[in-house]
Structure formats: C-alpha cells, structure tokens
Amino acid sequence: MVDQLSSTFAALADPTRRAILARLAKGEAGVTELAQPFAMSLPAVSKHLKVLEKAGLIMRGRSAQWRPCRLDAEPLKAVADWVGDYKQFWESSFDRMDDLLKDLQKGQPDG
C-alpha cells in the first residue's frame, strides 16, 4: 500500500498534472477546458485526472452532462509540512555558509 505522501509526490511529478492543478486553483473546470492548453487527446488528459483523483488532489462532480473537476488541496498540506521539516536544516546551512563567507572576506585585503 502506498502512503498518501508518496501518492501525492507521484501525482505532482508530472508537469501536465501540476499545470492542471494550477488551473484548478483558479476554480473548477471540465475535462475539455482542462485539455485546451495541452497537445494531447481528451483520453490522455482523463488519465492524468484519474491519477490526480486517486491521489486525492481533485474531486470530480456531476452536473447534468458536465463533470466539473475541483482542486482538493488537503494532500498538499502534508507535502508542505514534510518540506517544512527541512526548513531548519536549510536555514542553519545558509547561516553557516554566510558565516564562512564573512570569515573569508575578513581575511582578504580591501581592494
């Protein structure tokens, strides 16, 4: 069984799916509308939507013949939390690099 974080990262790995999510962040849309910017068939876009739906990143509704897709950003919070866990590591690494650069600059004669 794949955990939610792995499923979310797998869905986000594809640039087409990321573009679809960016579009859905602006509001719901149907498959035809989501397919417009891409040089691919509607079935190919539908496959991407299925991956996003399986990862819990989108929800599909039904309104007569229209099947609108909506962003569900909840799994993205888990990604943000996971990345946030490394924030302290990066900040301390940059602080150490800044200290090193300052030490190196002190050792150089003024130009």
CSV table of C-alpha atoms in Angstrom, one decimal:
chain,number,residue,atom,x,y,z
A,1,MET,CA,0.0,0.0,0.0
A,2,VAL,CA,1.3,3.4,-1.0
A,3,ASP,CA,1.1,6.2,1.7
A,4,GLN,CA,-0.6,9.5,1.0
A,5,LEU,CA,2.6,11.5,0.8
A,6,SER,CA,4.1,9.1,-1.8
A,7,SER,CA,0.9,9.2,-3.8
A,8,THR,CA,0.9,13.0,-3.8
A,9,PHE,CA,4.5,13.3,-4.8
A,10,ALA,CA,3.9,10.8,-7.6
A,11,ALA,CA,1.0,12.8,-8.9
A,12,LEU,CA,3.0,16.0,-8.7
A,13,ALA,CA,5.9,14.5,-10.6
A,14,ASP,CA,4.3,15.2,-13.9
A,15,PRO,CA,4.3,18.8,-15.3
A,16,THR,CA,1.0,18.3,-17.0
A,17,ARG,CA,-0.7,17.3,-13.7
A,18,ARG,CA,0.9,20.3,-12.0
A,19,ALA,CA,-0.4,22.6,-14.7
A,20,ILE,CA,-3.9,21.1,-14.3
A,21,LEU,CA,-3.7,21.7,-10.5
A,22,ALA,CA,-2.6,25.3,-11.1
A,23,ARG,CA,-5.6,25.8,-13.4
A,24,LEU,CA,-8.0,24.2,-10.9
A,25,ALA,CA,-6.6,26.5,-8.2
A,26,LYS,CA,-8.5,29.3,-10.1
A,27,GLY,CA,-11.8,27.4,-10.0
A,28,GLU,CA,-13.5,24.2,-11.2
A,29,ALA,CA,-13.3,23.2,-14.8
A,30,GLY,CA,-14.4,20.4,-17.1
A,31,VAL,CA,-12.1,18.0,-18.9
A,32,THR,CA,-12.4,19.8,-22.3
A,33,GLU,CA,-11.4,23.1,-20.7
A,34,LEU,CA,-8.5,21.5,-18.8
A,35,ALA,CA,-7.3,19.8,-22.0
A,36,GLN,CA,-7.2,23.0,-24.1
A,37,PRO,CA,-3.6,24.1,-23.3
A,38,PHE,CA,-2.1,20.7,-24.0
A,39,ALA,CA,-1.3,18.9,-27.3
A,40,MET,CA,-2.9,15.7,-26.2
A,41,SER,CA,-6.2,13.8,-26.6
A,42,LEU,CA,-9.1,14.0,-24.1
A,43,PRO,CA,-8.5,10.4,-23.0
A,44,ALA,CA,-4.8,11.3,-22.2
A,45,VAL,CA,-6.0,14.2,-20.1
A,46,SER,CA,-8.6,12.0,-18.4
A,47,LYS,CA,-5.7,9.6,-17.4
A,48,HIS,CA,-3.9,12.5,-15.8
A,49,LEU,CA,-7.1,13.4,-14.0
A,50,LYS,CA,-7.5,9.8,-12.7
A,51,VAL,CA,-4.0,10.0,-11.2
A,52,LEU,CA,-4.8,13.3,-9.5
A,53,GLU,CA,-8.2,11.9,-8.3
A,54,LYS,CA,-6.6,8.7,-6.9
A,55,ALA,CA,-4.0,10.9,-5.1
A,56,GLY,CA,-6.9,12.9,-3.6
A,57,LEU,CA,-5.8,16.1,-5.2
A,58,ILE,CA,-9.0,16.6,-7.2
A,59,MET,CA,-12.7,15.8,-6.9
A,60,ARG,CA,-15.0,15.2,-9.8
A,61,GLY,CA,-18.6,16.2,-9.6
A,62,ARG,CA,-21.6,15.7,-11.9
A,63,SER,CA,-23.9,18.4,-13.1
A,64,ALA,CA,-26.1,17.1,-15.9
A,65,GLN,CA,-23.7,16.2,-18.7
A,66,TRP,CA,-20.9,18.3,-17.2
A,67,ARG,CA,-18.3,16.7,-14.9
A,68,PRO,CA,-16.5,19.5,-13.2
A,69,CYS,CA,-13.2,18.9,-11.5
A,70,ARG,CA,-12.3,20.7,-8.3
A,71,LEU,CA,-9.0,21.1,-6.5
A,72,ASP,CA,-8.7,19.4,-3.1
A,73,ALA,CA,-5.6,20.9,-1.6
A,74,GLU,CA,-5.6,18.9,1.6
A,75,PRO,CA,-2.9,16.5,0.4
A,76,LEU,CA,-0.7,19.4,-0.5
A,77,LYS,CA,-0.7,20.5,3.2
A,78,ALA,CA,1.1,17.2,4.0
A,79,VAL,CA,3.7,18.0,1.4
A,80,ALA,CA,4.2,21.5,2.8
A,81,ASP,CA,4.5,20.1,6.3
A,82,TRP,CA,7.1,17.5,5.1
A,83,VAL,CA,9.1,20.1,3.3
A,84,GLY,CA,8.8,22.4,6.3
A,85,ASP,CA,10.5,19.9,8.5
A,86,TYR,CA,13.7,20.6,6.5
A,87,LYS,CA,13.4,24.4,6.8
A,88,GLN,CA,15.6,24.5,9.9
A,89,PHE,CA,18.2,22.4,8.2
A,90,TRP,CA,18.4,24.7,5.2
A,91,GLU,CA,18.3,27.9,7.3
A,92,SER,CA,21.2,26.6,9.5
A,93,SER,CA,23.2,25.6,6.4
A,94,PHE,CA,22.8,29.0,4.9
A,95,ASP,CA,23.7,30.6,8.2
A,96,ARG,CA,26.9,28.6,8.3
A,97,MET,CA,27.7,29.5,4.7
A,98,ASP,CA,27.1,33.2,5.5
A,99,ASP,CA,29.5,33.0,8.5
A,100,LEU,CA,32.1,31.3,6.3
A,101,LEU,CA,31.8,33.9,3.6
A,102,LYS,CA,32.2,36.7,6.2
A,103,ASP,CA,35.3,35.0,7.6
A,104,LEU,CA,36.8,34.7,4.1
A,105,GLN,CA,36.1,38.3,3.4
A,106,LYS,CA,37.8,39.4,6.6
A,107,GLY,CA,40.9,37.6,5.5
A,108,GLN,CA,41.1,39.4,2.2
A,109,PRO,CA,42.8,42.8,1.8
A,110,ASP,CA,40.5,45.7,0.8
A,111,GLY,CA,40.6,46.3,-2.9
